[in-house]
PDB file of C-alpha atoms in Angstrom:
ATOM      1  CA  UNK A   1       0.000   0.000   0.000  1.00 55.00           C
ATOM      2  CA  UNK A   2       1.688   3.536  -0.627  1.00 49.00           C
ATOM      3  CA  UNK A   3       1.823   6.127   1.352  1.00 41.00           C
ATOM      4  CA  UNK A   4      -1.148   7.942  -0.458  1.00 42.00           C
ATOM      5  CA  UNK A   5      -3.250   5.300  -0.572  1.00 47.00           C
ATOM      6  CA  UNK A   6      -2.753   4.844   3.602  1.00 42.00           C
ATOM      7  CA  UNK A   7      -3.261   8.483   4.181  1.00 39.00           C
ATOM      8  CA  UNK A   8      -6.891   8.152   2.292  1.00 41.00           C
ATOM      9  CA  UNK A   9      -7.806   5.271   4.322  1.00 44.00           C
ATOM     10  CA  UNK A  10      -6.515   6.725   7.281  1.00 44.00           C
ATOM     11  CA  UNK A  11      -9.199  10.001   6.282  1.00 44.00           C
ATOM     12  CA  UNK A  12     -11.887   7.782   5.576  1.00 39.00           C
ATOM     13  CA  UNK A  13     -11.431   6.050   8.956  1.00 39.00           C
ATOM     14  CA  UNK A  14     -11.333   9.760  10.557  1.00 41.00           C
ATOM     15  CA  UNK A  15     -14.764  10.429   8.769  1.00 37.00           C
ATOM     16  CA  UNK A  16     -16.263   7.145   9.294  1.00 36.00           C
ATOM     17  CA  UNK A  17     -15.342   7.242  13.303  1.00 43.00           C
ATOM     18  CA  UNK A  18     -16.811  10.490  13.774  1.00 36.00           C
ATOM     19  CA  UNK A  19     -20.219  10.091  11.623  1.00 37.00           C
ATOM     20  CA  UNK A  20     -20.826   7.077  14.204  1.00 36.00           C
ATOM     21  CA  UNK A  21     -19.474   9.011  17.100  1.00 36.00           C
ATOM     22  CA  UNK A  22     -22.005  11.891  16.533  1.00 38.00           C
ATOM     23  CA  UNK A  23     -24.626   9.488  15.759  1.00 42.00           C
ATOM     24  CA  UNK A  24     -24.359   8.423  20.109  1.00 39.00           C
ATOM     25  CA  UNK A  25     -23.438  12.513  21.221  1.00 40.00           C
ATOM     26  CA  UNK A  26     -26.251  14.384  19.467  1.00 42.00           C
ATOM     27  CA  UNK A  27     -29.470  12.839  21.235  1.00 44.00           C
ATOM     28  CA  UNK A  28     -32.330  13.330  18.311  1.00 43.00           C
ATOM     29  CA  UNK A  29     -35.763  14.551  19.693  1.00 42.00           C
ATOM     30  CA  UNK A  30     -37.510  11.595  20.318  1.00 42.00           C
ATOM     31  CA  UNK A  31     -34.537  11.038  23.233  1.00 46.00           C
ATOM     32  CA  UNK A  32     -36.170  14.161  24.723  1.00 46.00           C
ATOM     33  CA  UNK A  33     -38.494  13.587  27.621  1.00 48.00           C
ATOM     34  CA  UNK A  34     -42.191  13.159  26.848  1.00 43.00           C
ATOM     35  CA  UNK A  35     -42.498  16.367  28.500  1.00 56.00           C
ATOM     36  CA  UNK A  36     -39.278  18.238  28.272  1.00 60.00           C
ATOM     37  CA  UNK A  37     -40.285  21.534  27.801  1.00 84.00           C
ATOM     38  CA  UNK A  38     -43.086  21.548  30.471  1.00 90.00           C
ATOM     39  CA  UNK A  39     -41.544  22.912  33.440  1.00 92.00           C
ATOM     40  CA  UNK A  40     -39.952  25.580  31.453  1.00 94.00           C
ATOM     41  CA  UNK A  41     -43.356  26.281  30.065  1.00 94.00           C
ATOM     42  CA  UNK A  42     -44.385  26.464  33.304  1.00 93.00           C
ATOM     43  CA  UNK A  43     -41.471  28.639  34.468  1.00 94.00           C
ATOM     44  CA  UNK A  44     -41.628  31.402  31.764  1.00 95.00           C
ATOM     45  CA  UNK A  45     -45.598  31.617  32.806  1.00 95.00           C
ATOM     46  CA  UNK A  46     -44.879  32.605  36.580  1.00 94.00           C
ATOM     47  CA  UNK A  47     -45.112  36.192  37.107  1.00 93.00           C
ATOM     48  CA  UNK A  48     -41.642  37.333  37.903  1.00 92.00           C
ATOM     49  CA  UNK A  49     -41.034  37.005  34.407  1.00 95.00           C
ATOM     50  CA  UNK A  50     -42.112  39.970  32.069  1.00 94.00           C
ATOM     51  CA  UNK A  51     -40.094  38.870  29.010  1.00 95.00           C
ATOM     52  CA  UNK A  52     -42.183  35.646  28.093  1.00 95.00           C
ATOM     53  CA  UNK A  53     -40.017  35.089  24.950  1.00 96.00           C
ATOM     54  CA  UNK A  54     -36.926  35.612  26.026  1.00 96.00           C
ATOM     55  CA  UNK A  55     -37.396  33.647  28.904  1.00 96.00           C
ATOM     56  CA  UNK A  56     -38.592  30.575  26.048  1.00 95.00           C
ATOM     57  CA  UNK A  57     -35.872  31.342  23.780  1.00 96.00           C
ATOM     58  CA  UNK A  58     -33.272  31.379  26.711  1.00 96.00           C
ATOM     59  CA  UNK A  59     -34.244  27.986  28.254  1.00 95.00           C
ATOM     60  CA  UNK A  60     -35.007  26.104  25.175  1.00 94.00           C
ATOM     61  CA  UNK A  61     -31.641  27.520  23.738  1.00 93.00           C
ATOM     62  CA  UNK A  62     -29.688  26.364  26.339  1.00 91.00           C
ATOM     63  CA  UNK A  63     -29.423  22.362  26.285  1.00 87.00           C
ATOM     64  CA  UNK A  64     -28.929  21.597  29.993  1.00 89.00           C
ATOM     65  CA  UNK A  65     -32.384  23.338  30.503  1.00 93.00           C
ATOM     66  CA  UNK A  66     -34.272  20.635  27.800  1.00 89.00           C
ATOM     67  CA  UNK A  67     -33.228  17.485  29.720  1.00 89.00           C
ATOM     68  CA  UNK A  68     -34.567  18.863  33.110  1.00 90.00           C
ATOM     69  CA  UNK A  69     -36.455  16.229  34.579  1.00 89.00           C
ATOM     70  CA  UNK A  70     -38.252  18.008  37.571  1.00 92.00           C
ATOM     71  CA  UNK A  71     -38.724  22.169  38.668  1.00 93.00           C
ATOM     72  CA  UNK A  72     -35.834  22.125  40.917  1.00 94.00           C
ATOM     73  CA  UNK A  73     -33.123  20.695  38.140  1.00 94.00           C
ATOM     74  CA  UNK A  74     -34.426  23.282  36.353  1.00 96.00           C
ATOM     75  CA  UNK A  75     -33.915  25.651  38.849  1.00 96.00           C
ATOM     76  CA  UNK A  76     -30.536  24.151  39.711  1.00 96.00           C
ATOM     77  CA  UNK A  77     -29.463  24.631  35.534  1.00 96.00           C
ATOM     78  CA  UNK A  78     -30.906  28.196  35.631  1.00 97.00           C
ATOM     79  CA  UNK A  79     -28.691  29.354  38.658  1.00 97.00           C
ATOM     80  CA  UNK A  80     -25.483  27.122  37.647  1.00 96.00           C
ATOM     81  CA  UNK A  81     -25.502  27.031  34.274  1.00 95.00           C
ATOM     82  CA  UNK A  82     -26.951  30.462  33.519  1.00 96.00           C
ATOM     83  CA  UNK A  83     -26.913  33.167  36.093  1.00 97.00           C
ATOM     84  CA  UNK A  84     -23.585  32.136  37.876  1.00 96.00           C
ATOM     85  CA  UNK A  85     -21.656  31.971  34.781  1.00 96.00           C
ATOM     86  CA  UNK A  86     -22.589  35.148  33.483  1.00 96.00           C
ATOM     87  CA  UNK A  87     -21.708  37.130  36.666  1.00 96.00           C
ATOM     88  CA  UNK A  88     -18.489  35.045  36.610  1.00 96.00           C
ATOM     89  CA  UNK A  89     -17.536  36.553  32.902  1.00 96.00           C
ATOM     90  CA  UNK A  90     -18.743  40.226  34.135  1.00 95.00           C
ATOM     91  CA  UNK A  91     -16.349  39.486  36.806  1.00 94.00           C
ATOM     92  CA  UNK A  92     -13.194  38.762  34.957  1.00 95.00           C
ATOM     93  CA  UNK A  93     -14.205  41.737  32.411  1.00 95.00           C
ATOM     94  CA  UNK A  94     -13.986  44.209  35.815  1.00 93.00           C
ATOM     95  CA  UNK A  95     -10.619  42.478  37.075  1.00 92.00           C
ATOM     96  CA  UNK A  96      -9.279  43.144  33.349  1.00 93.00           C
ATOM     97  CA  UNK A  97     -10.473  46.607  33.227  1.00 92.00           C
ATOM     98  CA  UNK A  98      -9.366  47.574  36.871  1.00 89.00           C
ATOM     99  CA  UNK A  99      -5.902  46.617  35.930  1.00 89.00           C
ATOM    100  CA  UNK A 100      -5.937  48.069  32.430  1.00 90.00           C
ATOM    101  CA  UNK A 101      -7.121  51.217  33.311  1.00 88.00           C
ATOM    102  CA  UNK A 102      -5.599  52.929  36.303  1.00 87.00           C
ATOM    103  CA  UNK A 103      -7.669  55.852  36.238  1.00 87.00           C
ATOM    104  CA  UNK A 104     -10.965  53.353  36.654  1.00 86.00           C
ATOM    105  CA  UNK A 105      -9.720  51.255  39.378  1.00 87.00           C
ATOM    106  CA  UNK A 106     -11.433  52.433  42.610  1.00 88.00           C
ATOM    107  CA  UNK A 107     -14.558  52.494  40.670  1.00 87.00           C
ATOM    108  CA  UNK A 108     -14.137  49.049  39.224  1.00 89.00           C
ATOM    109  CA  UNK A 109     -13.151  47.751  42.408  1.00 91.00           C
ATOM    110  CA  UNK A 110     -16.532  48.965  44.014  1.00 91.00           C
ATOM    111  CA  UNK A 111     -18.244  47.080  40.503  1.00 92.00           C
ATOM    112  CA  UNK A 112     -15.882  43.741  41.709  1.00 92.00           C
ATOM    113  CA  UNK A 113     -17.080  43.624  45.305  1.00 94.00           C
ATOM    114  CA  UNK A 114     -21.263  44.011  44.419  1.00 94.00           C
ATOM    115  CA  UNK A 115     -20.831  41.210  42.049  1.00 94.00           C
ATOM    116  CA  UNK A 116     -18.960  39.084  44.397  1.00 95.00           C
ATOM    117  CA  UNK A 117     -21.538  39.563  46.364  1.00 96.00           C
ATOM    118  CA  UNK A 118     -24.268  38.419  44.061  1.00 96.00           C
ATOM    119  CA  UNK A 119     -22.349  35.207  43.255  1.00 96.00           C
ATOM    120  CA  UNK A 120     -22.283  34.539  46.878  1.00 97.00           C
ATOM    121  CA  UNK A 121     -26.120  35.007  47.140  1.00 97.00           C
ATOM    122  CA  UNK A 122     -26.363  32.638  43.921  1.00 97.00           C
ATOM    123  CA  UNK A 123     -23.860  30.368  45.437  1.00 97.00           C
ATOM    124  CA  UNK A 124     -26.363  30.645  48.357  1.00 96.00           C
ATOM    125  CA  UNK A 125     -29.440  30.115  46.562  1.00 96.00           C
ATOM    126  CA  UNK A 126     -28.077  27.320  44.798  1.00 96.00           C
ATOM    127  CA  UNK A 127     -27.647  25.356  48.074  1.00 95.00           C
ATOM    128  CA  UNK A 128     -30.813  25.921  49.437  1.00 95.00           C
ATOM    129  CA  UNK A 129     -33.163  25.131  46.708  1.00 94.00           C
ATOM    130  CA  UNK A 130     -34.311  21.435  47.683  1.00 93.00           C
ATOM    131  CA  UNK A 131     -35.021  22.292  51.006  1.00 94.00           C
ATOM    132  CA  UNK A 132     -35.348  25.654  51.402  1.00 95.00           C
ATOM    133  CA  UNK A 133     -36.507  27.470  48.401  1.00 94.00           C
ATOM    134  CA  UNK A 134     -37.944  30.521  49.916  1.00 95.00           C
ATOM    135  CA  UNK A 135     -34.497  31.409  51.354  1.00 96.00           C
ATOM    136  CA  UNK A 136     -33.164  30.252  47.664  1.00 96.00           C
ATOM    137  CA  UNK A 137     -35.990  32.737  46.036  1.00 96.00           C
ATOM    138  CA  UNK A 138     -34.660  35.547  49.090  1.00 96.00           C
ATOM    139  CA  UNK A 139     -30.897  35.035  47.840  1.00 96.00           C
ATOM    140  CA  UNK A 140     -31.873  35.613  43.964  1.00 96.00           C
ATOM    141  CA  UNK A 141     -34.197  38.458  44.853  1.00 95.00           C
ATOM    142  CA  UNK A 142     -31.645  40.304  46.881  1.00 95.00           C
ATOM    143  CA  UNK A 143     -29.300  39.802  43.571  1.00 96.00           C
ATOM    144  CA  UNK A 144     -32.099  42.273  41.527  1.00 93.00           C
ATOM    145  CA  UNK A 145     -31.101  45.211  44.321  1.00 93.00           C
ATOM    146  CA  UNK A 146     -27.127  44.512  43.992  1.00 94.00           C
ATOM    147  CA  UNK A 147     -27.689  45.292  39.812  1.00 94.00           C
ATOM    148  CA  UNK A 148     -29.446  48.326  40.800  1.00 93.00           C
ATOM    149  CA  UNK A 149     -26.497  49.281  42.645  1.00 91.00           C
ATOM    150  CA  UNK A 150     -24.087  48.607  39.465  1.00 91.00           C
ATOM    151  CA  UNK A 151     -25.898  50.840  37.558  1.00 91.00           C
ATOM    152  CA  UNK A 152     -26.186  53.529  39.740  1.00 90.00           C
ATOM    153  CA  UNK A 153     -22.673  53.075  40.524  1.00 87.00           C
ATOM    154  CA  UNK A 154     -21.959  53.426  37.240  1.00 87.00           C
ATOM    155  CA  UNK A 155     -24.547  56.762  36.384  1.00 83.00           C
ATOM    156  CA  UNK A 156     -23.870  58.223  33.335  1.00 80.00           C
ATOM    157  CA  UNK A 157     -19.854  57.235  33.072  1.00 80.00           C
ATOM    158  CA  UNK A 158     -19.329  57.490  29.561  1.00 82.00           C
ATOM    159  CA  UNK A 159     -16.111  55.697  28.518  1.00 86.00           C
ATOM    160  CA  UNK A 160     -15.994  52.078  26.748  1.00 91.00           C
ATOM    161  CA  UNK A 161     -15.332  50.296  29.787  1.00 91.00           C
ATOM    162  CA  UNK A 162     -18.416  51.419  31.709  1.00 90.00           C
ATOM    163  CA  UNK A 163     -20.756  51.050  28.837  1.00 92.00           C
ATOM    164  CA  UNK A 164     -20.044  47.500  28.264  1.00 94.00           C
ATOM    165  CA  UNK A 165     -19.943  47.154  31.895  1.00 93.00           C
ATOM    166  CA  UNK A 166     -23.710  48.617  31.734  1.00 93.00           C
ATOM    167  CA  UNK A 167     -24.432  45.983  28.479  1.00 94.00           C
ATOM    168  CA  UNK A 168     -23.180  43.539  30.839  1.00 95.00           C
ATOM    169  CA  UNK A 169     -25.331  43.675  33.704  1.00 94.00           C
ATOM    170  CA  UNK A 170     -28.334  44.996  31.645  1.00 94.00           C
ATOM    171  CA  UNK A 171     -27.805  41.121  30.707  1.00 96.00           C
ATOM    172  CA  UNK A 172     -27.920  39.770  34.061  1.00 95.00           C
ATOM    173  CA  UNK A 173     -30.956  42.508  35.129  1.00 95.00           C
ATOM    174  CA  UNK A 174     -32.576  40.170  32.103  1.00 96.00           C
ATOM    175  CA  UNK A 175     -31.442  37.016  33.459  1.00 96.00           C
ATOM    176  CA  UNK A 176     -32.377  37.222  36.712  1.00 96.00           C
ATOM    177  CA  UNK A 177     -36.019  36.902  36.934  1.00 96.00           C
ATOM    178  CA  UNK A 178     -35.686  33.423  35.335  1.00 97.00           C
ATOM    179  CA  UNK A 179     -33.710  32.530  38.322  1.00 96.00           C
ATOM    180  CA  UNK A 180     -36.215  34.190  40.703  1.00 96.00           C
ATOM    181  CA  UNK A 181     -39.161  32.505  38.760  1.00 96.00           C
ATOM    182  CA  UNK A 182     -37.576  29.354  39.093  1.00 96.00           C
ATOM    183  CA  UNK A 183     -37.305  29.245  42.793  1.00 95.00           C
ATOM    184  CA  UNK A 184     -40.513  30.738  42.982  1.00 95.00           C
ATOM    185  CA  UNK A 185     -41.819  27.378  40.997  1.00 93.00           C
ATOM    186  CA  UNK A 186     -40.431  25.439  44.008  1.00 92.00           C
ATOM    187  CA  UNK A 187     -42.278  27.120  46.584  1.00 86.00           C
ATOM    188  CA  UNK A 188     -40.414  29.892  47.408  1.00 69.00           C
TER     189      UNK A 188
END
């Protein structure tokens, strides 16, 4: 066999192997639950949330949130997988920005300690949604008054760092009701 001839069998192997491996990772919808998308139905009903669609579009975007068998893995996906994370990359973006810009750095460090803060509370929440989901729905609640703080923290600073700063947690102002929602669907 020459050396051609083992490099296009060793492609068609490559292409073969992962046609059957995708065939086992990317679950088709029948592997769905019967009723997958029922407690995020049910979720993006409740009245914390005022942005129906984007709650919808969020949830059934987001894979984690399809395969939830029960409200409070839902509620677990929607504080881990969705609120936490975003705080963590607003997070990172203040760190950078502190240490880029000198002249922004007491500022940004006030920005760095409120959202410590909220991933505390939805560190908090997180651990108290099987049994206590009232004090989960509290700790997610009390993350709606630290945003209001960012942004009037941040009044009407003009420069590129505080307006993506404001993009940023405008995101997470939108965010959060899903997570308040869905502690408020366990009893909270």
């Amino acid at each position: 066999m020459s050396l051609r001839e083992m490099a296009y069998s060793s492609d068609c192997l490559f292409v073969v192997s992962v046609v059957l491996l995708l065939q086992f990772l990317v679950a088709p919808a029948s592997a769905l639950p019967l009723n997958s998308t029922q407690y995020i139905d049910k979720l993006c009903q409740m009245s914390a949330i005022d942005d129906k669609i984007f709650c919808l579009q969020t949830l059934t975007g987001y894979p984690g949130a399809l395969y939830a068998g029960d409200s409070v893995t839902l509620a677990e996906i929607v504080i881990s997988g969705l609120l936490i994370p975003q705080v963590e990359k607003t997070m990172r973006f203040v760190l950078v920005t502190e240490k880029k810009e000198p002249s922004l750095k007491t500022q940004f460090q006030k920005y760095h300690e409120t959202y410590r803060t909220i991933v505390y509370s939805l560190e908090n929440a997180f651990g108290e949604l099987r049994l206590f989901p009232r004090t989960a729905t509290y700790e997610v609640m009390t993350c709606t008054d630290q945003i209001t703080q960012v942004m009037n923290l941040i009044g009407k600073n003009q420069e590129m760092a505080s307006k993506t700063l404001i993009d940023m947690t405008m995101q997470m102002k939108k965010l959060l009701p899903l997570g308040v929602a869905a502690t408020q669907a366990l009893g909270g």
